[in-house]
mmCIF file of C-alpha atoms in Angstrom:
data_model
loop_
_atom_site.group_PDB
_atom_site.id
_atom_site.type_symbol
_atom_site.label_atom_id
_atom_site.label_comp_id
_atom_site.label_asym_id
_atom_site.label_seq_id
_atom_site.Cartn_x
_atom_site.Cartn_y
_atom_site.Cartn_z
ATOM 1 C CA SER A 17 -3.257 -25.416 -4.803
ATOM 2 C CA GLN A 18 -5.953 -28.206 -4.389
ATOM 3 C CA GLU A 19 -8.642 -25.699 -5.380
ATOM 4 C CA LEU A 20 -7.492 -25.929 -8.882
ATOM 5 C CA GLU A 21 -6.724 -29.209 -10.546
ATOM 6 C CA GLN A 22 -4.273 -29.333 -13.519
ATOM 7 C CA SER A 23 -3.761 -32.100 -15.763
ATOM 8 C CA PRO A 24 -1.820 -33.492 -17.034
ATOM 9 C CA GLN A 25 1.023 -33.067 -14.681
ATOM 10 C CA SER A 26 3.529 -33.294 -17.669
ATOM 11 C CA LEU A 27 3.434 -34.107 -21.335
ATOM 12 C CA ILE A 28 6.067 -34.801 -23.972
ATOM 13 C CA VAL A 29 4.734 -34.030 -27.449
ATOM 14 C CA GLN A 30 6.386 -34.304 -30.608
ATOM 15 C CA GLU A 31 7.188 -30.898 -32.547
ATOM 16 C CA GLY A 32 4.270 -29.984 -34.880
ATOM 17 C CA LYS A 33 1.658 -31.894 -32.798
ATOM 18 C CA ASN A 34 -0.981 -30.457 -30.802
ATOM 19 C CA LEU A 35 -1.384 -30.444 -26.834
ATOM 20 C CA THR A 36 -4.136 -29.668 -24.437
ATOM 21 C CA ILE A 37 -3.911 -28.673 -20.972
ATOM 22 C CA ASN A 38 -6.896 -28.745 -18.376
ATOM 23 C CA CYS A 39 -7.478 -26.680 -15.324
ATOM 24 C CA THR A 40 -10.428 -27.849 -13.180
ATOM 25 C CA SER A 41 -12.216 -26.321 -10.112
ATOM 26 C CA SER A 42 -15.340 -27.603 -7.999
ATOM 27 C CA LYS A 43 -16.056 -23.768 -7.195
ATOM 28 C CA THR A 44 -17.083 -21.094 -9.815
ATOM 29 C CA LEU A 45 -14.139 -19.411 -11.346
ATOM 30 C CA TYR A 46 -14.631 -15.534 -11.469
ATOM 31 C CA GLY A 47 -11.490 -14.839 -13.455
ATOM 32 C CA LEU A 48 -9.078 -17.622 -14.958
ATOM 33 C CA TYR A 49 -5.306 -16.788 -15.915
ATOM 34 C CA TRP A 50 -3.239 -18.728 -18.093
ATOM 35 C CA TYR A 51 0.761 -18.237 -17.578
ATOM 36 C CA LYS A 52 3.626 -19.555 -18.823
ATOM 37 C CA GLN A 53 6.921 -20.132 -16.991
ATOM 38 C CA LYS A 54 10.419 -21.268 -18.034
ATOM 39 C CA TYR A 55 12.506 -22.617 -15.379
ATOM 40 C CA GLY A 56 14.453 -20.311 -13.196
ATOM 41 C CA GLU A 57 12.525 -17.309 -14.635
ATOM 42 C CA GLY A 58 9.073 -15.336 -13.671
ATOM 43 C CA LEU A 59 5.765 -16.184 -14.984
ATOM 44 C CA ILE A 60 4.322 -14.562 -18.410
ATOM 45 C CA PHE A 61 0.753 -13.886 -18.512
ATOM 46 C CA LEU A 62 -0.813 -15.623 -21.659
ATOM 47 C CA MET A 63 -4.704 -15.287 -21.492
ATOM 48 C CA MET A 64 -7.376 -13.959 -18.888
ATOM 49 C CA LEU A 65 -10.953 -15.334 -19.131
ATOM 50 C CA GLN A 66 -13.861 -14.258 -17.494
ATOM 51 C CA LYS A 67 -16.859 -15.120 -19.011
ATOM 52 C CA GLY A 68 -18.954 -18.215 -19.224
ATOM 53 C CA GLY A 69 -18.060 -19.869 -23.008
ATOM 54 C CA GLU A 70 -15.134 -17.506 -23.391
ATOM 55 C CA GLU A 71 -12.556 -18.537 -25.820
ATOM 56 C CA LYS A 72 -9.341 -16.545 -27.053
ATOM 57 C CA SER A 73 -6.463 -17.159 -29.149
ATOM 58 C CA HIS A 74 -3.187 -15.655 -29.602
ATOM 59 C CA GLU A 75 -0.948 -17.064 -32.164
ATOM 60 C CA LYS A 76 -1.059 -20.866 -31.649
ATOM 61 C CA ILE A 77 -2.418 -20.943 -28.518
ATOM 62 C CA THR A 78 -6.349 -20.906 -27.601
ATOM 63 C CA ALA A 79 -8.111 -20.889 -24.001
ATOM 64 C CA LYS A 80 -11.549 -21.389 -23.397
ATOM 65 C CA LEU A 81 -13.689 -21.186 -20.165
ATOM 66 C CA ASP A 82 -16.489 -23.799 -20.137
ATOM 67 C CA GLU A 83 -20.087 -22.446 -19.655
ATOM 68 C CA LYS A 84 -20.254 -23.216 -15.931
ATOM 69 C CA LYS A 85 -16.932 -21.317 -15.220
ATOM 70 C CA GLN A 86 -15.531 -24.360 -13.475
ATOM 71 C CA GLN A 87 -13.168 -25.725 -16.118
ATOM 72 C CA SER A 88 -10.643 -24.236 -18.556
ATOM 73 C CA SER A 89 -8.672 -25.615 -21.368
ATOM 74 C CA LEU A 90 -5.415 -24.330 -23.107
ATOM 75 C CA HIS A 91 -4.816 -25.699 -26.246
ATOM 76 C CA ILE A 92 -1.452 -25.239 -28.614
ATOM 77 C CA THR A 93 -1.853 -25.890 -32.172
ATOM 78 C CA ALA A 94 1.354 -27.252 -33.847
ATOM 79 C CA SER A 95 3.776 -27.030 -30.997
ATOM 80 C CA GLN A 96 7.159 -25.773 -31.527
ATOM 81 C CA PRO A 97 10.291 -25.757 -29.143
ATOM 82 C CA SER A 98 9.248 -22.320 -27.876
ATOM 83 C CA HIS A 99 6.294 -23.635 -26.405
ATOM 84 C CA ALA A 100 8.234 -25.783 -23.644
ATOM 85 C CA GLY A 101 7.762 -24.718 -20.328
ATOM 86 C CA ILE A 102 5.391 -24.904 -17.343
ATOM 87 C CA TYR A 103 2.233 -24.007 -17.849
ATOM 88 C CA LEU A 104 0.078 -22.623 -14.833
ATOM 89 C CA CYS A 105 -3.471 -21.519 -14.521
ATOM 90 C CA GLY A 106 -4.463 -19.060 -11.523
ATOM 91 C CA ALA A 107 -8.161 -18.276 -10.505
ATOM 92 C CA ASP A 108 -9.811 -15.732 -8.610
ATOM 93 C CA MET A 109 -12.174 -17.844 -6.691
ATOM 94 C CA GLY A 110 -14.642 -15.041 -5.837
ATOM 95 C CA SER A 111 -13.403 -14.235 -2.435
ATOM 96 C CA ASN A 112 -14.340 -10.516 -2.969
ATOM 97 C CA ASP A 113 -10.659 -9.693 -2.905
ATOM 98 C CA TYR A 114 -7.954 -10.026 -5.529
ATOM 99 C CA LYS A 115 -6.276 -13.267 -4.272
ATOM 100 C CA LEU A 116 -5.541 -15.856 -7.158
ATOM 101 C CA SER A 117 -5.017 -19.457 -6.356
ATOM 102 C CA PHE A 118 -2.513 -21.387 -8.560
ATOM 103 C CA GLY A 119 -2.722 -24.942 -10.052
ATOM 104 C CA ALA A 120 0.359 -27.139 -9.662
ATOM 105 C CA GLY A 121 1.475 -26.510 -13.232
ATOM 106 C CA THR A 122 1.716 -28.556 -16.328
ATOM 107 C CA THR A 123 5.181 -29.298 -17.719
ATOM 108 C CA VAL A 124 5.298 -29.347 -21.458
ATOM 109 C CA THR A 125 8.546 -30.945 -23.342
ATOM 110 C CA VAL A 126 8.626 -30.566 -27.003
ATOM 111 C CA ARG A 127 10.639 -32.978 -29.058
ATOM 112 C CA ALA A 128 12.117 -31.863 -32.119
ATOM 113 C CA ASP B 18 8.950 0.166 -18.538
ATOM 114 C CA ALA B 19 11.534 -2.546 -16.820
ATOM 115 C CA GLY B 20 8.719 -4.692 -15.555
ATOM 116 C CA VAL B 21 8.849 -5.936 -11.945
ATOM 117 C CA ILE B 22 12.313 -5.616 -10.420
ATOM 118 C CA GLN B 23 13.343 -7.982 -7.830
ATOM 119 C CA SER B 24 16.730 -8.246 -6.034
ATOM 120 C CA PRO B 25 18.737 -10.291 -5.016
ATOM 121 C CA ARG B 26 18.261 -12.923 -7.973
ATOM 122 C CA HIS B 27 19.994 -15.316 -5.678
ATOM 123 C CA GLU B 28 20.439 -15.475 -2.043
ATOM 124 C CA VAL B 29 22.308 -18.148 -0.223
ATOM 125 C CA THR B 30 22.483 -17.708 3.729
ATOM 126 C CA GLU B 31 22.702 -19.845 6.752
ATOM 127 C CA MET B 32 19.921 -20.653 9.022
ATOM 128 C CA GLY B 33 19.091 -18.119 11.746
ATOM 129 C CA GLN B 34 20.381 -15.256 9.486
ATOM 130 C CA GLU B 35 17.915 -12.370 8.662
ATOM 131 C CA VAL B 36 16.863 -12.469 4.622
ATOM 132 C CA THR B 37 15.525 -9.499 3.056
ATOM 133 C CA LEU B 38 14.001 -9.622 -0.392
ATOM 134 C CA ARG B 39 13.263 -6.579 -2.502
ATOM 135 C CA CYS B 40 10.620 -5.555 -5.128
ATOM 136 C CA LYS B 41 10.207 -2.550 -7.264
ATOM 137 C CA PRO B 42 6.598 -2.844 -8.997
ATOM 138 C CA ILE B 43 5.959 -1.576 -12.117
ATOM 139 C CA SER B 44 5.198 2.427 -12.174
ATOM 140 C CA GLY B 45 1.294 3.082 -11.479
ATOM 141 C CA HIS B 46 0.424 -0.337 -10.402
ATOM 142 C CA ASP B 47 -1.597 -0.048 -7.445
ATOM 143 C CA TYR B 48 -1.478 -3.901 -6.205
ATOM 144 C CA LEU B 49 1.518 -5.605 -4.958
ATOM 145 C CA PHE B 50 1.561 -9.434 -4.406
ATOM 146 C CA TRP B 51 4.478 -11.633 -2.797
ATOM 147 C CA TYR B 52 4.289 -15.331 -3.543
ATOM 148 C CA ARG B 53 6.652 -18.316 -2.632
ATOM 149 C CA GLN B 54 6.975 -21.180 -5.129
ATOM 150 C CA THR B 55 8.122 -24.769 -3.917
ATOM 151 C CA MET B 56 8.101 -27.981 -5.789
ATOM 152 C CA MET B 57 5.815 -29.326 -2.664
ATOM 153 C CA ARG B 58 3.403 -26.714 -2.410
ATOM 154 C CA GLY B 59 3.286 -24.962 -5.805
ATOM 155 C CA LEU B 60 2.825 -21.185 -5.887
ATOM 156 C CA GLU B 61 1.324 -19.307 -2.952
ATOM 157 C CA LEU B 62 0.442 -15.925 -2.436
ATOM 158 C CA LEU B 63 2.042 -14.646 0.880
ATOM 159 C CA ILE B 64 0.363 -11.006 1.229
ATOM 160 C CA TYR B 65 -0.553 -8.570 -1.134
ATOM 161 C CA PHE B 66 -0.835 -4.612 -0.892
ATOM 162 C CA ASN B 67 -3.267 -2.176 -2.380
ATOM 163 C CA ASN B 68 -2.206 1.412 -2.402
ATOM 164 C CA ASN B 69 0.798 0.369 -0.047
ATOM 165 C CA VAL B 70 -1.582 -0.960 2.643
ATOM 166 C CA PRO B 71 -1.576 -4.655 3.533
ATOM 167 C CA ILE B 72 -5.001 -6.106 2.538
ATOM 168 C CA ASP B 73 -4.422 -9.811 3.120
ATOM 169 C CA ASP B 74 -1.494 -11.627 5.134
ATOM 170 C CA SER B 75 -3.205 -15.087 5.662
ATOM 171 C CA GLY B 76 -0.685 -16.573 3.548
ATOM 172 C CA MET B 77 2.457 -15.478 5.552
ATOM 173 C CA PRO B 78 3.399 -18.657 7.155
ATOM 174 C CA GLU B 79 4.516 -17.548 10.457
ATOM 175 C CA ASP B 80 5.845 -14.401 12.364
ATOM 176 C CA ARG B 81 9.227 -15.015 11.126
ATOM 177 C CA PHE B 82 8.049 -13.226 7.930
ATOM 178 C CA SER B 83 7.204 -9.852 7.761
ATOM 179 C CA ALA B 84 6.623 -7.394 4.626
ATOM 180 C CA LYS B 85 6.360 -3.757 4.342
ATOM 181 C CA MET B 86 5.679 -1.185 1.444
ATOM 182 C CA PRO B 87 6.606 2.021 2.767
ATOM 183 C CA ASN B 88 5.779 3.784 -0.779
ATOM 184 C CA ALA B 89 4.651 2.889 -4.099
ATOM 185 C CA SER B 90 7.632 1.897 -5.913
ATOM 186 C CA PHE B 91 9.158 -0.348 -3.320
ATOM 187 C CA SER B 92 8.364 -3.491 -1.117
ATOM 188 C CA THR B 93 10.392 -5.725 1.167
ATOM 189 C CA LEU B 94 9.891 -9.363 2.428
ATOM 190 C CA LYS B 95 11.960 -10.053 5.458
ATOM 191 C CA ILE B 96 12.505 -13.371 7.212
ATOM 192 C CA GLN B 97 13.860 -13.475 10.489
ATOM 193 C CA PRO B 98 15.280 -16.001 11.654
ATOM 194 C CA SER B 99 15.627 -18.159 8.362
ATOM 195 C CA GLU B 100 15.265 -21.754 8.177
ATOM 196 C CA PRO B 101 16.174 -24.316 5.760
ATOM 197 C CA ARG B 102 12.356 -24.870 5.028
ATOM 198 C CA ASP B 103 12.100 -21.196 4.047
ATOM 199 C CA SER B 104 14.345 -22.153 0.762
ATOM 200 C CA ALA B 105 12.173 -21.341 -2.441
ATOM 201 C CA VAL B 106 11.836 -19.003 -5.121
ATOM 202 C CA TYR B 107 10.020 -15.651 -3.855
ATOM 203 C CA PHE B 108 8.166 -13.821 -6.534
ATOM 204 C CA CYS B 109 6.735 -10.248 -6.522
ATOM 205 C CA ALA B 110 4.072 -9.304 -8.826
ATOM 206 C CA SER B 111 2.029 -6.124 -9.580
ATOM 207 C CA ALA B 112 -1.087 -5.353 -11.141
ATOM 208 C CA GLY B 113 -2.794 -2.289 -12.291
ATOM 209 C CA TRP B 114 -6.324 -2.672 -10.951
ATOM 210 C CA VAL B 115 -8.540 -5.441 -9.762
ATOM 211 C CA GLY B 116 -9.098 -8.179 -12.336
ATOM 212 C CA ASN B 117 -5.995 -6.981 -14.399
ATOM 213 C CA GLU B 118 -3.406 -9.559 -14.944
ATOM 214 C CA GLN B 119 -0.532 -9.471 -12.630
ATOM 215 C CA PHE B 120 2.962 -8.983 -13.900
ATOM 216 C CA PHE B 121 5.499 -11.146 -12.288
ATOM 217 C CA GLY B 122 9.320 -10.395 -11.427
ATOM 218 C CA PRO B 123 12.029 -12.831 -12.339
ATOM 219 C CA GLY B 124 11.919 -13.896 -8.677
ATOM 220 C CA THR B 125 14.515 -14.462 -6.074
ATOM 221 C CA ARG B 126 15.983 -18.189 -5.376
ATOM 222 C CA LEU B 127 16.519 -18.427 -1.851
ATOM 223 C CA THR B 128 18.634 -21.145 -0.244
ATOM 224 C CA VAL B 129 19.042 -21.433 3.433
ATOM 225 C CA LEU B 130 21.743 -23.830 4.656
#
């Protein structure tokens, strides 16, 4: 979706290193959802953010939503091979319904 | 719960044939979504239902596509006639309420020759 820009498109990281993925919109995000997808499989829900400045963490993954609610970042600390996959951000753009727009995804490769 | 169930997982058909994809949402979820994922266009919402009623079908590409939800535990997405450009992975997802995360099924990989 052009409404949500994800960067980078792909990245390769050495095992044990940190990585950050960004998701940016020109519109206010009323709900921001991070998902992970492995090739040939469905999307696995990671985290949801709704409030400006909100930050959530689960294991080694931290997601933040900026105060203006137009940008979110996903940070992985000390990456492991299990973190490899495609990360997608999805957002409720405030259209008074429950439609989510998704970014194009970021492909993460973790090298041992 | 077994999660969202989709069938078939893979479908290969010839152009012009009818294709029916099936989805069983998580029990108790009021929302059901159909998405299509391609390399070129990413993940796109086709249609979604609330309490078995279609709410928004603006993402359905053309009249060849139709979706139904006859009851709370079953939905179908039908393509008739199918075309090669319909080749994609089709996902079904369900959610309990507005703002809740959507749970995705494993997808159906459709190839139209």
